[in-house]
Tab-separated table of C-alpha atoms (C1' of nucleotides) in Angstrom:
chain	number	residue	atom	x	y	z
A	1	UNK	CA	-19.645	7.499	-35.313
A	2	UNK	CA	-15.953	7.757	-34.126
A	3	UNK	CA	-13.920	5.892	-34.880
A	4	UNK	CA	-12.168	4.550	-31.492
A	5	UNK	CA	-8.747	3.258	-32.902
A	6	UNK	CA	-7.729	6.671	-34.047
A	7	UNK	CA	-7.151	7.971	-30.586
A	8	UNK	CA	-6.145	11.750	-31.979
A	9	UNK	CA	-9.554	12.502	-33.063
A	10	UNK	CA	-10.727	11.512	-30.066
A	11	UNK	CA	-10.218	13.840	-27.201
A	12	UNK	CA	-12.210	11.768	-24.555
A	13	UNK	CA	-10.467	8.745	-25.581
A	14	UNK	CA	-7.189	10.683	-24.644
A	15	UNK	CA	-8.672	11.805	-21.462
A	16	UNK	CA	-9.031	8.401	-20.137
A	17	UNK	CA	-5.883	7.079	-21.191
A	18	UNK	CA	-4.344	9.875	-19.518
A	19	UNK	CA	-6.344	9.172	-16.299
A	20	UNK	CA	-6.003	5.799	-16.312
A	21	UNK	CA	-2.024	6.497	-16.893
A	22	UNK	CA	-1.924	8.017	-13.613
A	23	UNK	CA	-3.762	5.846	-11.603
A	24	UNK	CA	-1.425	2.902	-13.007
A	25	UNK	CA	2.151	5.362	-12.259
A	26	UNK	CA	0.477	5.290	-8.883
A	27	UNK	CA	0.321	1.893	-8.413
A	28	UNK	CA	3.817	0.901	-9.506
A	29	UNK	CA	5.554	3.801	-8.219
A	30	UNK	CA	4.351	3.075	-4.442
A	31	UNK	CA	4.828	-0.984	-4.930
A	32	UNK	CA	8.513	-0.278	-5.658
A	33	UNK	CA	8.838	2.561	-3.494
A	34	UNK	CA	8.304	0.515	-0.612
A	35	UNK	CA	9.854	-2.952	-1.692
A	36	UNK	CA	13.614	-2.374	-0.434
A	37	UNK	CA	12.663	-0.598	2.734
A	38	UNK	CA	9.988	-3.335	3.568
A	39	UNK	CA	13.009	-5.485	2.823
A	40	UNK	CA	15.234	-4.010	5.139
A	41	UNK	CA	12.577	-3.955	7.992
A	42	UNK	CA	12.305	-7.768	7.724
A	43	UNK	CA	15.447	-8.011	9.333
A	44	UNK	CA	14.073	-6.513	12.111
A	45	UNK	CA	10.914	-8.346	12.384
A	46	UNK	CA	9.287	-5.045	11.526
A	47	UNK	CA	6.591	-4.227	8.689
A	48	UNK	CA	5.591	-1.228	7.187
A	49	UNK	CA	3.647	0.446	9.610
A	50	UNK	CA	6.740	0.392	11.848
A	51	UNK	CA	8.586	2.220	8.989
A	52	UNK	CA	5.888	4.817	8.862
A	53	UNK	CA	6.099	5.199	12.904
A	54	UNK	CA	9.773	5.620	12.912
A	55	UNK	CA	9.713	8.038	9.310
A	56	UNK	CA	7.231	10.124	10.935
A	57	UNK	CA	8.612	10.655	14.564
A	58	UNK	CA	11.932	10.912	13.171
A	59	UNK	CA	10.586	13.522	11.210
A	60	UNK	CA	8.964	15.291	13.946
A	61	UNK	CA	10.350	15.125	16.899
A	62	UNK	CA	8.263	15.307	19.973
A	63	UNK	CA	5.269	14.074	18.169
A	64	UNK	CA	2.153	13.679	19.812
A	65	UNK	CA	0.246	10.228	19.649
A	66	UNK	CA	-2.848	12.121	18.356
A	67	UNK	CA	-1.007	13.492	15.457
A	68	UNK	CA	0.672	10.709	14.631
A	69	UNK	CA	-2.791	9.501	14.388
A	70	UNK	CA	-4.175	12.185	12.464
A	71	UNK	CA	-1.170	11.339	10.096
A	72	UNK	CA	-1.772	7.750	9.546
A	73	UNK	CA	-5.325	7.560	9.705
A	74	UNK	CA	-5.658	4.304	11.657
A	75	UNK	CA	-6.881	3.332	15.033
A	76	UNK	CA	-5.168	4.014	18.046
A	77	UNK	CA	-4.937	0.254	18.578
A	78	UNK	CA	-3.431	-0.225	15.459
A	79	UNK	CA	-1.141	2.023	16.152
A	80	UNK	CA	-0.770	0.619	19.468
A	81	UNK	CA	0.905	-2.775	18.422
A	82	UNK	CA	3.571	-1.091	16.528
A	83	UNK	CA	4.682	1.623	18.718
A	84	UNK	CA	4.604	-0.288	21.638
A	85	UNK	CA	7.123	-2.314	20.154
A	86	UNK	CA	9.412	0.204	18.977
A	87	UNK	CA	9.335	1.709	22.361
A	88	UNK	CA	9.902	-2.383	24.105
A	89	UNK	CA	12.652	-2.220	21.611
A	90	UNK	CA	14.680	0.910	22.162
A	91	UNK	CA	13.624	2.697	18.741
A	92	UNK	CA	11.308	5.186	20.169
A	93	UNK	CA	10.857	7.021	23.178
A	94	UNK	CA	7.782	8.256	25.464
A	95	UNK	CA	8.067	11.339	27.017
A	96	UNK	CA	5.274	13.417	29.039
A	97	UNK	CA	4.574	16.658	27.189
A	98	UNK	CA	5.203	19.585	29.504
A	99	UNK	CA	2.406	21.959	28.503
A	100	UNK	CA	-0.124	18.903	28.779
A	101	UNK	CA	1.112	16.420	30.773
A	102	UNK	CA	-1.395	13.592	29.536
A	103	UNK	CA	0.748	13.616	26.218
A	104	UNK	CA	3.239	11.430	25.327
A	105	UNK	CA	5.915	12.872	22.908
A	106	UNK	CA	7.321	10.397	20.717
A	107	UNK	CA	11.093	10.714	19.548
A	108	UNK	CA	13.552	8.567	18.110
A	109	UNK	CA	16.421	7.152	20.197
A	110	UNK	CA	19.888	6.793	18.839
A	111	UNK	CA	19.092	3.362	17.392
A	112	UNK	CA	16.309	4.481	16.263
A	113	UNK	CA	17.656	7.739	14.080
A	114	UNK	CA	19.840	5.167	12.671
A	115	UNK	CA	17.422	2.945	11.117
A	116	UNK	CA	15.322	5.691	9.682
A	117	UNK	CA	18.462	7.065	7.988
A	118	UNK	CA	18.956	3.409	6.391
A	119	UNK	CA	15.805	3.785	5.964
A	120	UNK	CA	15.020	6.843	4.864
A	121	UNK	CA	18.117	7.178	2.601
A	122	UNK	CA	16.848	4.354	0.297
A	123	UNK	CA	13.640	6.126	-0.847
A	124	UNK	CA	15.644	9.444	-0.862
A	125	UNK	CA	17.792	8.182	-3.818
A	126	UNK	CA	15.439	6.859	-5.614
A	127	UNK	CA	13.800	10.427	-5.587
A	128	UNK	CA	16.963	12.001	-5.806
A	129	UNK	CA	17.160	9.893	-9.133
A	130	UNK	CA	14.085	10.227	-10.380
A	131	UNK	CA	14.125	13.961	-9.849
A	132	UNK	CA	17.580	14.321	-11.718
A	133	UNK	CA	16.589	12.740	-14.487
A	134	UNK	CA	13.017	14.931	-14.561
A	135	UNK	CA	14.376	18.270	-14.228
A	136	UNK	CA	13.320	20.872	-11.784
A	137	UNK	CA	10.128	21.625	-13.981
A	138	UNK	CA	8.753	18.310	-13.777
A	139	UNK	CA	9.374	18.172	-10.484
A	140	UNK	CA	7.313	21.339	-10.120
A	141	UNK	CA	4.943	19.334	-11.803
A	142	UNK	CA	5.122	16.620	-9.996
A	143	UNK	CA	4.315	18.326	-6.847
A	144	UNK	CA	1.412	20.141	-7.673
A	145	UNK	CA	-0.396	17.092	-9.057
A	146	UNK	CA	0.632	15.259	-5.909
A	147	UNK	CA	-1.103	18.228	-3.658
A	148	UNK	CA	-4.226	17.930	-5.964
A	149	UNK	CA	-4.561	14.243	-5.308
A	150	UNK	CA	-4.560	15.204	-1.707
A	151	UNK	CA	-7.439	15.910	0.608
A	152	UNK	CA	-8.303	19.532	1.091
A	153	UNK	CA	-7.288	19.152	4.873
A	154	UNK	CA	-3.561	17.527	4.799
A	155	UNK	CA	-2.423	20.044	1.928
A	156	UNK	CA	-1.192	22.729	4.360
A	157	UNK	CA	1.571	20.232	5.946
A	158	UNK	CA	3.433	21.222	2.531
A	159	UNK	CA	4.387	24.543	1.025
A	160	UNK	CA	2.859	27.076	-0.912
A	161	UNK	CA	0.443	25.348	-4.025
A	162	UNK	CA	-3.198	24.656	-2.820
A	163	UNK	CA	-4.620	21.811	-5.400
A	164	UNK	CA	-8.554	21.817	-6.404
A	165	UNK	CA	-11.551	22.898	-4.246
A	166	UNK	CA	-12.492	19.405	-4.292
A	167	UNK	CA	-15.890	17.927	-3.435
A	168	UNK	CA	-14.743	16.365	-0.673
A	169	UNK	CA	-16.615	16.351	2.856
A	170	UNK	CA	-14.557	17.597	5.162
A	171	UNK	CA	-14.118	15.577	8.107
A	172	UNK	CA	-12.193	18.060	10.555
A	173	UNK	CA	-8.759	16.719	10.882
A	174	UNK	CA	-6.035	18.084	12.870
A	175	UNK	CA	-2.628	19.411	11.959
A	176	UNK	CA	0.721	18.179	13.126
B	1	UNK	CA	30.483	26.227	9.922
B	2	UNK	CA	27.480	26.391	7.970
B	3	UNK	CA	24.116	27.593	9.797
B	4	UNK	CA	20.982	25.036	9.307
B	5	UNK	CA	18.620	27.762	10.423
B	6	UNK	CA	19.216	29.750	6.865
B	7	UNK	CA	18.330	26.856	4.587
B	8	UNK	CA	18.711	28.964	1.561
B	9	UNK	CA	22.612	29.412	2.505
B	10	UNK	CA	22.489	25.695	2.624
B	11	UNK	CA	21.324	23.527	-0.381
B	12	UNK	CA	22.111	20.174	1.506
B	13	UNK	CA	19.232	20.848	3.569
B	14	UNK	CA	17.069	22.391	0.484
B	15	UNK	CA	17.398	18.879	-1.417
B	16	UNK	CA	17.358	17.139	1.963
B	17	UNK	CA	13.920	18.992	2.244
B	18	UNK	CA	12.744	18.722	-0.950
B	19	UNK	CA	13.169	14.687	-1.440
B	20	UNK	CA	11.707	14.120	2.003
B	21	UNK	CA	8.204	16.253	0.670
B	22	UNK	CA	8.369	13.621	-1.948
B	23	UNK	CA	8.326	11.087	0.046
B	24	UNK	CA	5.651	12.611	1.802
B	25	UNK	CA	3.617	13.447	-0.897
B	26	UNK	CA	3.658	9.587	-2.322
B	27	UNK	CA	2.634	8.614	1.267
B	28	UNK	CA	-0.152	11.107	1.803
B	29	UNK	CA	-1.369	10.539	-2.066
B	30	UNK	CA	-1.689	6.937	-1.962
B	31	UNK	CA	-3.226	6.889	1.781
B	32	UNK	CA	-6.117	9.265	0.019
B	33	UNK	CA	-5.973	7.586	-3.211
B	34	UNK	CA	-7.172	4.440	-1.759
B	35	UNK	CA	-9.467	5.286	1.038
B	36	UNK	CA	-12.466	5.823	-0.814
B	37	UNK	CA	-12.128	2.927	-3.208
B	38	UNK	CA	-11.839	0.641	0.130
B	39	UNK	CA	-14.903	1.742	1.589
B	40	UNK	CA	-17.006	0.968	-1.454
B	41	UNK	CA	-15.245	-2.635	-1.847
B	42	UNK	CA	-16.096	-3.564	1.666
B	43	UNK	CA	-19.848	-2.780	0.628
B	44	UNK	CA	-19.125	-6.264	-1.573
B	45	UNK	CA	-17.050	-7.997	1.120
B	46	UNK	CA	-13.765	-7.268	-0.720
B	47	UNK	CA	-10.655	-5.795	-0.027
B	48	UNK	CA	-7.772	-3.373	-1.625
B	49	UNK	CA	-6.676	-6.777	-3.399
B	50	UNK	CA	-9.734	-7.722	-5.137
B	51	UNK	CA	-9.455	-3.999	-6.750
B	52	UNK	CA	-6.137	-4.519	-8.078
B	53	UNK	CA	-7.268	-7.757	-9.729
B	54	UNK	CA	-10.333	-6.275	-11.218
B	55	UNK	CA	-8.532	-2.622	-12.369
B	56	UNK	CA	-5.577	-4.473	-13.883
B	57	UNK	CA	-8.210	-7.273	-15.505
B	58	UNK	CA	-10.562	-4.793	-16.741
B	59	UNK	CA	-7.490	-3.007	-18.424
B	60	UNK	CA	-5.603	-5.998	-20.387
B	61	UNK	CA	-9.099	-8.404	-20.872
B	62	UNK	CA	-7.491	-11.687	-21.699
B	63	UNK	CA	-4.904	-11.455	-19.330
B	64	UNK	CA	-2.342	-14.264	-18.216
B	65	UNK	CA	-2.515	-14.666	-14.883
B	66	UNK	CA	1.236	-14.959	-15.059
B	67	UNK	CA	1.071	-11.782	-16.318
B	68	UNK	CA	-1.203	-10.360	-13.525
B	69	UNK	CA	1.246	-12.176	-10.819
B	70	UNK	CA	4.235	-10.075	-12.670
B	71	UNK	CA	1.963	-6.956	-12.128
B	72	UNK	CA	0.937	-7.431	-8.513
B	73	UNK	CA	4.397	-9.052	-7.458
B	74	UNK	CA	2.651	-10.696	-5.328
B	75	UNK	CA	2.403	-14.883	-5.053
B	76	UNK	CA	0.313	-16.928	-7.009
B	77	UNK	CA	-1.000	-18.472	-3.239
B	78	UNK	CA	-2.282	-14.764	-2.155
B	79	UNK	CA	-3.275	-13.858	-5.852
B	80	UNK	CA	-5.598	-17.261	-6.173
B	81	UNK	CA	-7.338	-16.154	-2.852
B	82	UNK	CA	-8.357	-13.294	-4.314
B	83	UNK	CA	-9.096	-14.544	-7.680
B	84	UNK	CA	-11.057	-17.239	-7.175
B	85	UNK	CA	-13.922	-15.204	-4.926
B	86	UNK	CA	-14.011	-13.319	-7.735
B	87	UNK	CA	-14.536	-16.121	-10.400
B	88	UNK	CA	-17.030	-17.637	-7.370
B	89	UNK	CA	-18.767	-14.584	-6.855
B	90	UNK	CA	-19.077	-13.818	-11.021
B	91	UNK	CA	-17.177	-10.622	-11.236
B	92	UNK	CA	-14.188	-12.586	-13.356
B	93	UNK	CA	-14.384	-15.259	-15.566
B	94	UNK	CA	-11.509	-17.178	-16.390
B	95	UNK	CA	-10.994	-18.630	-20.113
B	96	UNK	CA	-8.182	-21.419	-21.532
B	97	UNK	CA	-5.852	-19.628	-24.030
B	98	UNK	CA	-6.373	-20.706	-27.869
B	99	UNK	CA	-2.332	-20.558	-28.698
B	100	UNK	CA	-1.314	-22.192	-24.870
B	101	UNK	CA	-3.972	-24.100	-23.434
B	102	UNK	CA	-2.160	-24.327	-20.131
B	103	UNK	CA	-3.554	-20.740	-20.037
B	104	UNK	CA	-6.583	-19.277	-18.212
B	105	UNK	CA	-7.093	-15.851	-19.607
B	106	UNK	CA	-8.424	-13.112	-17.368
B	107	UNK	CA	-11.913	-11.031	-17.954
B	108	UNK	CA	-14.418	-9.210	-16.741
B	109	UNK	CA	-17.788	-10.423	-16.332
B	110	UNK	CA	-20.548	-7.516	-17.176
B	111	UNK	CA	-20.892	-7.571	-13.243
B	112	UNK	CA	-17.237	-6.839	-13.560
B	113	UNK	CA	-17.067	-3.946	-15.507
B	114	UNK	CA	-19.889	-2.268	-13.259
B	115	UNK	CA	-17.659	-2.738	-10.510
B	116	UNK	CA	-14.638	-1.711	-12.465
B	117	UNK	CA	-16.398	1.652	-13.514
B	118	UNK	CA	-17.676	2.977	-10.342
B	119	UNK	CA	-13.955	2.082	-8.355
B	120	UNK	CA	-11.978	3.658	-11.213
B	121	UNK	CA	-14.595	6.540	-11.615
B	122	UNK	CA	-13.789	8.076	-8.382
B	123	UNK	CA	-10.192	7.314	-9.007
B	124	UNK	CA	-10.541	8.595	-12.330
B	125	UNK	CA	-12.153	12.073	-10.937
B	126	UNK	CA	-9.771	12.659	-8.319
B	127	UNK	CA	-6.556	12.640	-10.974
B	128	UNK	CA	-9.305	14.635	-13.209
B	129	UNK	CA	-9.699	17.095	-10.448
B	130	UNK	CA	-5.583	17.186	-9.986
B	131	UNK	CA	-4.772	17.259	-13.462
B	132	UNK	CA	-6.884	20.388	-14.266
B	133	UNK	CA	-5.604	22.479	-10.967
B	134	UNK	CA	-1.868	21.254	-11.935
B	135	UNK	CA	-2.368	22.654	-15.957
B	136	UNK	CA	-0.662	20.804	-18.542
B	137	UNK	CA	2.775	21.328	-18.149
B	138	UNK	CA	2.522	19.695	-14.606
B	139	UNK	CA	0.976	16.881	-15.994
B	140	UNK	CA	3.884	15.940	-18.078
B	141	UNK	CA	6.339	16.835	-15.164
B	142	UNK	CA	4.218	14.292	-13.146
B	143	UNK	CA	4.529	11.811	-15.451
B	144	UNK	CA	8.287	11.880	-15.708
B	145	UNK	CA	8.960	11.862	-11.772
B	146	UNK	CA	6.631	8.982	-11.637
B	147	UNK	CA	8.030	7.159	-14.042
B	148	UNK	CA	11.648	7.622	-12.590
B	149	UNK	CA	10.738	6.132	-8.972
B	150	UNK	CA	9.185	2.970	-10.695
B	151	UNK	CA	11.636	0.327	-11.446
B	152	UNK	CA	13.511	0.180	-15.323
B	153	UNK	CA	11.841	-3.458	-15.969
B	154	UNK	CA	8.121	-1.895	-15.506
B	155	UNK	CA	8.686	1.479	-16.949
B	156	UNK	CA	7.982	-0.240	-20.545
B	157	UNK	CA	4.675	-0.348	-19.602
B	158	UNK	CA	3.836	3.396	-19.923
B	159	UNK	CA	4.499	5.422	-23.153
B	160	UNK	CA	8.121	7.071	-24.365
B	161	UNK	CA	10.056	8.625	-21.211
B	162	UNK	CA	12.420	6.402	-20.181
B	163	UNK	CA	13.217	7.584	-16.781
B	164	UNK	CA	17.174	7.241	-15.017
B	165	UNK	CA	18.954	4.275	-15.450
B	166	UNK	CA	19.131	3.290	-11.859
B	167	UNK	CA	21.565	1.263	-9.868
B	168	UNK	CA	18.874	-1.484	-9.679
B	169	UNK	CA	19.758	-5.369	-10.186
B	170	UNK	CA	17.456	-6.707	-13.104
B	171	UNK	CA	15.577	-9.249	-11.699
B	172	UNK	CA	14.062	-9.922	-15.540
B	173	UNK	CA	10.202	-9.099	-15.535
B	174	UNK	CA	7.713	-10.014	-17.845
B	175	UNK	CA	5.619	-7.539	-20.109
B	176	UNK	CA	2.115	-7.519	-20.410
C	1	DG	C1'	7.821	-40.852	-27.898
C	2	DG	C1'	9.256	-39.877	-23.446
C	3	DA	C1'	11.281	-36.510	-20.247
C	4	DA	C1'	11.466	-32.013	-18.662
C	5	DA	C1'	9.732	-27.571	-18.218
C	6	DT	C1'	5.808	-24.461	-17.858
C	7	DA	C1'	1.119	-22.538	-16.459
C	8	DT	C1'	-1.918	-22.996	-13.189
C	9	DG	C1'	-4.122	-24.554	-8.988
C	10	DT	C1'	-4.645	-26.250	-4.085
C	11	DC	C1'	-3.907	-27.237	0.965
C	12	DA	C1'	-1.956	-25.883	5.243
C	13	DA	C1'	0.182	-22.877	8.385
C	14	DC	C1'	1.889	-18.521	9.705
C	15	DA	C1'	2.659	-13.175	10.200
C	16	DT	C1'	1.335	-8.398	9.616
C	17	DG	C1'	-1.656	-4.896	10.133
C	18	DG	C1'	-6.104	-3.176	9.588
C	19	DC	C1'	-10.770	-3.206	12.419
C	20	DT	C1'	-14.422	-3.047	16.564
C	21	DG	C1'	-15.829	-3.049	21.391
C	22	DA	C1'	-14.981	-2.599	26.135
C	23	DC	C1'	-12.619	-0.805	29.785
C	24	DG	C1'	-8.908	1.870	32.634
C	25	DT	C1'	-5.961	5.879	34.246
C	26	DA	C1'	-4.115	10.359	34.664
C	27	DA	C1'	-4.462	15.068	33.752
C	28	DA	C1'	-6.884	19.110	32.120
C	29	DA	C1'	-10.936	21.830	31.623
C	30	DA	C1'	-15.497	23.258	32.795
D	1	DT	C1'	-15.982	18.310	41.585
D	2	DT	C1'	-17.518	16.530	37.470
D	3	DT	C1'	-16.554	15.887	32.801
D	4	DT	C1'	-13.668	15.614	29.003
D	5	DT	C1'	-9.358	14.517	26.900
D	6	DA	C1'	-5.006	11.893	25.837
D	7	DC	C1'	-3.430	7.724	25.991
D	8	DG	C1'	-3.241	2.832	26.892
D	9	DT	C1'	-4.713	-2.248	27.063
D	10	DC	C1'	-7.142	-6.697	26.249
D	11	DA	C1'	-9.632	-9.665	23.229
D	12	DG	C1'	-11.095	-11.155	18.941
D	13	DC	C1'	-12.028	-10.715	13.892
D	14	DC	C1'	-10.687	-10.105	8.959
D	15	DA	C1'	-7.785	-9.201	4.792
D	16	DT	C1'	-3.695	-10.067	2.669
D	17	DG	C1'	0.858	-11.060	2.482
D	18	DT	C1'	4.362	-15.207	3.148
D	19	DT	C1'	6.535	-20.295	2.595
D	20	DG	C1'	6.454	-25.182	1.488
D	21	DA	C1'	4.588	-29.140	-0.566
D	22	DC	C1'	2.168	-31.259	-3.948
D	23	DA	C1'	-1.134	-32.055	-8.290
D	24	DT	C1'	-2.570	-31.590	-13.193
D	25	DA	C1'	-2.562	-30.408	-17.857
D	26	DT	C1'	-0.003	-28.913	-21.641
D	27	DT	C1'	3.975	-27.685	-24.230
D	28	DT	C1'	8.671	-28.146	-25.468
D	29	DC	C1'	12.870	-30.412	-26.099
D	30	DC	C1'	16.002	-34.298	-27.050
DNA sequence: GGAAATATGTCAACATGGCTGACGTAAAAA
DNA sequence: TTTTTACGTCAGCCATGTTGACATATTTCC
């Protein structure tokens, strides 16, 4: 029988530790990821999904609502609540796509580049820390396990690495 | 002046570029982290919350709830929603502490651990899954950028790596 | 031994942000 | 010209966070 308190000589033992290790670096890294910007957005009377509206468009400008969809995988009402404020607000504009004029393109206004770099800048450092004190290796690292906990479909948004073949059903998503 | 369209002449933009994929990558990783979990909880009527109490409970049996609010960071009004369905509904059982009786120590119930296992199985097999396409090396790499982005207070909590010492106020956080 | 602090819980009210279902309009595609 | 697509809106429901006030049992401190 093995003995379970001498986790060495126990390989599965390590395993799980190990897994369970990353599903708890997970956890804390995303609840304090988002505490100071969720913070900040107070202030505005916004929430989180208004950050990830404004981080997103900001980040591509000219975004169609059906990507930003595909992005955020909620419903279009959802989505509708936030954006609609942004836009009532002066954070985000609407304009008609010219290829396909049934699109809206979504962009940030002045105001609304400024708040994503208050934003924005706050999660940046603590990357920017957290990578400096890693090294570039483990932030090689990093970034490959991050693509592997990814589904097969939104990999390709980011470079090179492709992760596992998972078992996954694929569901058809779009790309932005 | 510099040219942005030759990003390698420019390593503003490369860092620029490369902290903004991390923020990306925690974003997209947690959004596909969760989703399956959440669809098997709603089978039971529960929600993202319920999981965190049963993960963290079925990790520490014997837990303080004190110690489960310093976890969640959440308040004890939103935690005892949560909690007591689950002491209702028999998945947690709740137990006065032999040194403080003031105490009600957190467990599992065997209809708890069931429920534990097949949420942190598929959790479990996705960082399986990432861990083996990463190799090692990433692993460890992972690790370290992880623990960086997670606040000083809470990086106790996982093994040696201590991570940057970050312009953070200490807000003096319990241990579990 | 009595007062203060601590661990936990509860009620009430409110906000955010998911969801579904139903329906509407303009533009593109068949 | 019909159908499909992109987008939007209204209404209502649920989960999960918040604050404030108050209650109880137990421990700790003077």
């Amino acid at each position: 029988m093995p003995d379970s308190k001498t986790p060495s000589a126990n390989p599965l033992f390590l395993r799980e530790e190990e897994l369970r290790q990353g599903i708890e670096l997970l956890f804390f890294a995303y609840r304090d990821f988002t505490a100071e910007p969720d913070e900040m957005l107070a202030q505005y009377g916004f929430g989180r999904a208004h950050h990830r509206v404004i981080y997103f468009v900001g980040r591509n400008p000219r975004l169609p609502v059906s990507d930003l969809l595909a992005i955020l995988k909620i419903t279009k009402q959802s989505l509708s609540r936030v954006l609609s404020q942004l836009v009532q607000e002066g954070f985000v504009v609407q304009r008609p796509g010219t290829r396909d004029r049934r699109q809206r393109l979504l962009e940030l206004t002045e105001k609304g580049e400024e708040l994503e770099r208050r934003l924005t800048e706050n999660q940046r450092a603590r990357f920017a820390r957290a990578y400096r004190a890693a090294g570039a290796d483990a932030v090689e690292g990093f970034r490959k396990v991050m693509l592997g906990l990814i589904n097969a479909e939104d990999r390709r948004r980011f470079g090179s690495f492709e992760g596992p073949r998972a078992p996954e059903p694929a569901r058809g998503q779009q790309e932005v």
